[in-house]
Coordinates of C-alpha atoms in Angstrom, one line a residue:
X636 CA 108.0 37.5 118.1
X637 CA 109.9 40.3 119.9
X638 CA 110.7 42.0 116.3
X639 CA 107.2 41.8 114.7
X640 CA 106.0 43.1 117.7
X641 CA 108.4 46.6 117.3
X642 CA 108.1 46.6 113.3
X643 CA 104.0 46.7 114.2
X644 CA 105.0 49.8 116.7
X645 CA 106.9 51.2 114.6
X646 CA 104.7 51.0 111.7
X647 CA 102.2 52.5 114.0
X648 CA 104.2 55.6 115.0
X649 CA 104.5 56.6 111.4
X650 CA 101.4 56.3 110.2
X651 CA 100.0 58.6 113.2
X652 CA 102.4 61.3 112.4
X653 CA 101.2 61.2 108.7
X654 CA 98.0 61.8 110.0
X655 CA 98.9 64.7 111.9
X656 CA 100.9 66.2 108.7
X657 CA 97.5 65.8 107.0
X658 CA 95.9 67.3 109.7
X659 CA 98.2 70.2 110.0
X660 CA 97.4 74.2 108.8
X661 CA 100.2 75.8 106.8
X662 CA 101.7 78.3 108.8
X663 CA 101.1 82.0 107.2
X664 CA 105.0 83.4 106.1
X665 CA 106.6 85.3 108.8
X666 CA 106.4 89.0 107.8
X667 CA 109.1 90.5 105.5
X668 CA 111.7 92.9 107.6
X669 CA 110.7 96.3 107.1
X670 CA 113.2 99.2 106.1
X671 CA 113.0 101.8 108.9
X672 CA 110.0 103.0 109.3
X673 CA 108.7 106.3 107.4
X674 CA 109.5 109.1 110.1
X675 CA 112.2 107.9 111.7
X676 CA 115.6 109.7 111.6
X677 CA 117.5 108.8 108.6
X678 CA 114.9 106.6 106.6
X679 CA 114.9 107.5 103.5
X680 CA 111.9 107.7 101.1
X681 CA 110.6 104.9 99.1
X682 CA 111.9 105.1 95.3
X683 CA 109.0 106.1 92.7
X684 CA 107.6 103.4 90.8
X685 CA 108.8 103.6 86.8
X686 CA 105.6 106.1 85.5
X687 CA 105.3 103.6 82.5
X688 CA 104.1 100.9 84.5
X689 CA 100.6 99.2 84.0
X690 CA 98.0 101.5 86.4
X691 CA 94.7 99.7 85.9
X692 CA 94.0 99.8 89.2
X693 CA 94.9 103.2 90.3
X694 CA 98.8 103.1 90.2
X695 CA 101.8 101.1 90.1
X696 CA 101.8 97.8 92.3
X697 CA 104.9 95.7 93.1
X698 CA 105.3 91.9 92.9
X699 CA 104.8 90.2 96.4
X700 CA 108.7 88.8 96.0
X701 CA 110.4 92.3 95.0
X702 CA 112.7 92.8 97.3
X703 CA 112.6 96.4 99.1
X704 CA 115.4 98.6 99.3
X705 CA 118.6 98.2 101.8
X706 CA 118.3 101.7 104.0
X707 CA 121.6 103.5 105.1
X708 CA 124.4 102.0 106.8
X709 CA 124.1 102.8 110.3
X710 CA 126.3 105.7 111.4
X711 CA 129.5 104.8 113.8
X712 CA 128.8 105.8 117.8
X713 CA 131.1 106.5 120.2
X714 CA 132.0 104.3 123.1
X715 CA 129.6 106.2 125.3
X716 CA 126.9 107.8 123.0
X717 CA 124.6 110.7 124.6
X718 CA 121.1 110.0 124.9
X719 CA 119.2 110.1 122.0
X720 CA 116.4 112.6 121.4
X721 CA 113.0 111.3 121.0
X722 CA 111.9 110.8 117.5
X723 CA 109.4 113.1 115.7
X724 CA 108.0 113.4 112.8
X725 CA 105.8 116.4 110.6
X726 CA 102.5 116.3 110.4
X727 CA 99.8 118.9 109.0
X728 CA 97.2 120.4 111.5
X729 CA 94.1 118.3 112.1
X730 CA 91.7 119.9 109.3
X731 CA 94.3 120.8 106.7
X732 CA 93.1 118.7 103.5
X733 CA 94.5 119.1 99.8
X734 CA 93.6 122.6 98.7
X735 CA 90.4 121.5 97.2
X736 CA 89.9 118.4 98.6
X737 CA 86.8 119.5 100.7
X738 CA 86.2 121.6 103.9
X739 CA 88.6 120.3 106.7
X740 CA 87.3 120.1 110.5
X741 CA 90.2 121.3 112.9
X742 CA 89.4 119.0 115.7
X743 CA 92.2 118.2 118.1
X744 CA 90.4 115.8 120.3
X745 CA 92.1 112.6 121.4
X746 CA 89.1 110.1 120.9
X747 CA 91.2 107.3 121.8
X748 CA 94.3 108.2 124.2
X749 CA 95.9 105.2 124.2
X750 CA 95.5 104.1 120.6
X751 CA 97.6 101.3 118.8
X752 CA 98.9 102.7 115.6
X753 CA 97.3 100.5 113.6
X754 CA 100.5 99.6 111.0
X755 CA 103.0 98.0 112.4
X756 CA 106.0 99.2 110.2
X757 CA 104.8 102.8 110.3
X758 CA 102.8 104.5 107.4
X759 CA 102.1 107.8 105.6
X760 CA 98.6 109.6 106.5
X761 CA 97.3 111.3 103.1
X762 CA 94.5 111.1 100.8
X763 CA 94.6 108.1 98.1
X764 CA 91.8 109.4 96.1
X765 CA 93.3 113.3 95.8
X766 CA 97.0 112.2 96.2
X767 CA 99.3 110.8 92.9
X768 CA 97.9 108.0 91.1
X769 CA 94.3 108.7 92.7
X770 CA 91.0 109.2 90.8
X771 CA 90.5 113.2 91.4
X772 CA 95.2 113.2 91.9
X773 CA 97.4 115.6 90.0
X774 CA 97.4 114.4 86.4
X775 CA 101.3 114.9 85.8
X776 CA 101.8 112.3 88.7
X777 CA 100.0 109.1 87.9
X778 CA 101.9 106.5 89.9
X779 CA 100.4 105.6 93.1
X780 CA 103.8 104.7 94.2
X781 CA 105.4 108.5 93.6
X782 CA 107.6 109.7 96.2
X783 CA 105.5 112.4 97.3
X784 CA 102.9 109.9 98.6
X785 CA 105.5 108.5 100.8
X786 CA 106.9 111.2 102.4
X787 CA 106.2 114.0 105.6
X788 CA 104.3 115.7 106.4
X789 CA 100.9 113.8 107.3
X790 CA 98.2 115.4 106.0
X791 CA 94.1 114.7 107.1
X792 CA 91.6 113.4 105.0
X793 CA 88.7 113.1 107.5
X794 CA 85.9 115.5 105.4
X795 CA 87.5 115.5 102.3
X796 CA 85.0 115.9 99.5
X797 CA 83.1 112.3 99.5
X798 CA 79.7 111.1 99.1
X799 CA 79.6 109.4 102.9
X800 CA 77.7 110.4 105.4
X801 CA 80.1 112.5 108.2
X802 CA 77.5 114.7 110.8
X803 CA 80.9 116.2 111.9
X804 CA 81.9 117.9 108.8
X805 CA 80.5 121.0 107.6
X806 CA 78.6 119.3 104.6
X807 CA 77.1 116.6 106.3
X808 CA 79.3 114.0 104.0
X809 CA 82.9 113.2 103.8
X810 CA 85.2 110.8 104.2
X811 CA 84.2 109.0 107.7
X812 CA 87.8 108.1 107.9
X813 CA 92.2 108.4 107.6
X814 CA 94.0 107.3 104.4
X815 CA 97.6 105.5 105.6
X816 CA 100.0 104.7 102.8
X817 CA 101.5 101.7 104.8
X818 CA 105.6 102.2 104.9
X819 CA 106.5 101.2 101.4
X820 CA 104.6 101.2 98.1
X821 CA 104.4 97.3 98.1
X822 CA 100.8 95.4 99.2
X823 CA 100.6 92.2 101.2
X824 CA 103.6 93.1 103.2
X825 CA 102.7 95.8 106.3
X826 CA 100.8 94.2 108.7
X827 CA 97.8 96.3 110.4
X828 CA 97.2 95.7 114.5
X829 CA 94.5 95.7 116.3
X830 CA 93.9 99.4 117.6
X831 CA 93.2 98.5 121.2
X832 CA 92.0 94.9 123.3
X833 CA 88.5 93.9 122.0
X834 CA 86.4 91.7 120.0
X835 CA 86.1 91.5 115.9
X836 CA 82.4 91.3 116.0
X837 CA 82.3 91.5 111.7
X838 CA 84.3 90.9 108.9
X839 CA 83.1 92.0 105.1
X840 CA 83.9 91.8 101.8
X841 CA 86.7 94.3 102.2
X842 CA 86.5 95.1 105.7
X843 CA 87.2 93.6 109.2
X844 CA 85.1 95.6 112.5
X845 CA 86.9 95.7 115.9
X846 CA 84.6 97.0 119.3
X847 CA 87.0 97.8 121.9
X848 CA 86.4 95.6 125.2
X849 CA 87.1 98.4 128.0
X850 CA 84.6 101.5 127.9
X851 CA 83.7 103.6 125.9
X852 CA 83.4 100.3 123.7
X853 CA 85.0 102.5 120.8
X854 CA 84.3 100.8 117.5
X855 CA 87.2 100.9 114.7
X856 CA 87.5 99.4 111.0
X857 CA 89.6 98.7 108.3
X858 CA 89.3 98.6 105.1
X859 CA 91.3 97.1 102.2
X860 CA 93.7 94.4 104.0
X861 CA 94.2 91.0 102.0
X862 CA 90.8 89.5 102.4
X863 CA 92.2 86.1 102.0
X864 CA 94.9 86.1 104.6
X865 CA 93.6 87.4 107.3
X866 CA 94.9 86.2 111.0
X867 CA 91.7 87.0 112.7
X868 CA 88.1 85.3 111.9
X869 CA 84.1 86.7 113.3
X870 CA 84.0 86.6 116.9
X871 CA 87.6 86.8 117.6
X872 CA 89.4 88.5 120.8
X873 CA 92.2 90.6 120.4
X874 CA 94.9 92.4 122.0
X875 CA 96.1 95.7 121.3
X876 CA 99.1 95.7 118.9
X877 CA 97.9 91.9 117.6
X878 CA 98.0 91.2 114.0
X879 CA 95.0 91.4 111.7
X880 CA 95.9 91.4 107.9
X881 CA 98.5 92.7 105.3
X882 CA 98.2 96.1 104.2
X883 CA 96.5 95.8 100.7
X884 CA 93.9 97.4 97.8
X885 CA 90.9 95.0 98.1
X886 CA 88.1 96.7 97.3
X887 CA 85.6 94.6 95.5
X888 CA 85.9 95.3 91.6
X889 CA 86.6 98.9 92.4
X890 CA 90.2 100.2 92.2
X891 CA 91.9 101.6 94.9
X892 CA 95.4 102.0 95.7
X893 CA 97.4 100.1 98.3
X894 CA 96.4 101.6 101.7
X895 CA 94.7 101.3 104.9
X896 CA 91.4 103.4 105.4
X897 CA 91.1 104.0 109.5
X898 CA 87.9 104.3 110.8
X899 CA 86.6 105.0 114.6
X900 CA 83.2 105.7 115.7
X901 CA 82.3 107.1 119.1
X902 CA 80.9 104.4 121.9
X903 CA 79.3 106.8 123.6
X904 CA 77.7 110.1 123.4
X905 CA 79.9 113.4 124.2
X906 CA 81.0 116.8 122.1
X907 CA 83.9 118.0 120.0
X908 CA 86.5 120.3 121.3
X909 CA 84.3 123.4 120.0
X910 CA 81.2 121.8 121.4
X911 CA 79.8 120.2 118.5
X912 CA 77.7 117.2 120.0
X913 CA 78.4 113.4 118.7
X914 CA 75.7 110.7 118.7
X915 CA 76.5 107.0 119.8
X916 CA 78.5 105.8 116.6
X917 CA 79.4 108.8 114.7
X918 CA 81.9 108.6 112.8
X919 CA 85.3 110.7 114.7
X920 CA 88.1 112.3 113.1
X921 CA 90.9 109.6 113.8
X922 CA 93.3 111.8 112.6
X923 CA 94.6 113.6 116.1
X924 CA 94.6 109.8 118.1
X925 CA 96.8 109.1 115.2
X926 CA 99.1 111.6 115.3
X927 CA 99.6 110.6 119.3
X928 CA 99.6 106.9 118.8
X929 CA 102.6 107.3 115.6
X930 CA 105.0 109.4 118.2
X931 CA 104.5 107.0 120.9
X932 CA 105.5 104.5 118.1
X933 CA 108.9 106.1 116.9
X934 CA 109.2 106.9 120.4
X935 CA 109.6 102.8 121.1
X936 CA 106.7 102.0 123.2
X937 CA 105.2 98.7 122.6
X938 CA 101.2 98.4 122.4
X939 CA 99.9 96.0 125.5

């Protein structure tokens, strides 16, 4: 009686915990370990993608399993090392587009002070439409994945010549956001964070909108992540630094190269740094918070 009674138990336990497999969500893969991070002292450039590879959709991808290249061996220090400098990096003045690229707006206003750089390994700030491998790019530099794209200085691309509607820029139309190359040439492998604590009040067909929780109420979106492995869903809260999605080139049927488009729009009304007036939820030039929120990156502070 006594050993029925624990072969029943038994028989029990097991069958709950293959329920619970059943029931059980896979995990998403932990993400890959970055090389350092595009900026940083020492780190070299990603290698330029073979010009004869395949670039129907706007340049060279990589493989999700292609393994990324080993950085430098780390220098020997002595036994008591001085302290180290803080880590910079070149960027372009706010304004300074692709010689003709459209009518850059030098505006050096920090719309959001205490912004989360929104890729977590780093990234490169450039245009993906006038850069290599774009639609309107040099013509002797096809690859999306050329060198030049991932490498200093940082360059705007705020009112670049586009069809959008941008009341800031001197047409009227431009961009309405920043390009970032994320830190190597390789989609589905840089995660983007959440720019500061707030809610994800929509997600699209290639883009996911975050309202900030804290006044102004600032509202930011990205474009172009891996639609179909997102880590946040509609209604969402967030912290500031908190994952969202892989750095990707979703796009709907239309091409684009492997980046993150930036977007912030003003929560409330106020004026440039010239005095130009915004309207509740213009579209701001990101590109100065950027620049801020990067250096506070290399310089090892942790978004909270």
């Amino acid at each position: 009686m006594r050993a029925s009674l624990i072969a029943t138990v038994a028989a029990t336990a097991l069958l709950a915990l293959g329920l619970a497999g059943c029931d059980q969500k896979t995990a998403p893969a932990a993400p890959p370990v970055a090389p350092a991070g595009p900026g940083s002292p020492g780190a070299p450039p990603p290698a330029a993608a073979d010009p004869g590879e395949p670039v129907a959709d706007g340049g060279a991808e990589q493989t999700p399993d292609e393994a990324l290249p080993a950085g430098p061996a780390a220098p020997a220090q002595p036994a008591n090392p001085p302290a180290s400098p803080a880590a910079t990096f070149q960027h372009l003045d706010a304004g300074d587009l692709i010689p003709g690229s459209g009518s850059g707006y030098l505006d050096r206003t920090l719309w959001s002070p205490n912004l989360c750089f929104p890729m977590a390994d780093g990234g490169f700030a450039n245009s993906q439409v006038y850069g290599a491998g774009g639609g309107k790019g040099p013509k002797d530099k096809p690859s999306q994945c050329d060198a030049v794209n991932y490498s200093l200085p940082w360059r705007d691309n705020f009112c670049e010549a586009r069809g959008y509607t941008s009341p800031i820029c001197a047409t009227g139309t431009g961009h309405q956001g920043q390009d970032i190359r994320p830190a190597t040439c390789q989609k589905n492998a840089h995660w983007v964070l959440a720019s500061e604590d707030g809610i994800i009040t929509d997600i699209g067909t290639y883009t996911v909108t975050l309202v900030g929780a804290a006044a102004p109420h600032r509202t930011y979106r990205y474009l172009h992540m891996a639609m179909g492995g997102l880590a946040v869903h509609e209604g969402d809260s967030v912290h500031s630094g908190d994952h969202l999605g892989k750095t990707s080139n979703d796009f709907g049927k239309t091409p684009t190269t492997i980046h993150t488009h930036f977007e912030m729009r003003a929560g409330v009304s106020g004026v440039t740094t010239d005095g130009k007036p915004v309207l509740l939820h213009t579209f701001l030039p990101p590109y100065a918070s950027l620049v801020a929120a990067y250096q506070r990156q290399l310089n090892g502070q942790v978004c909270h």
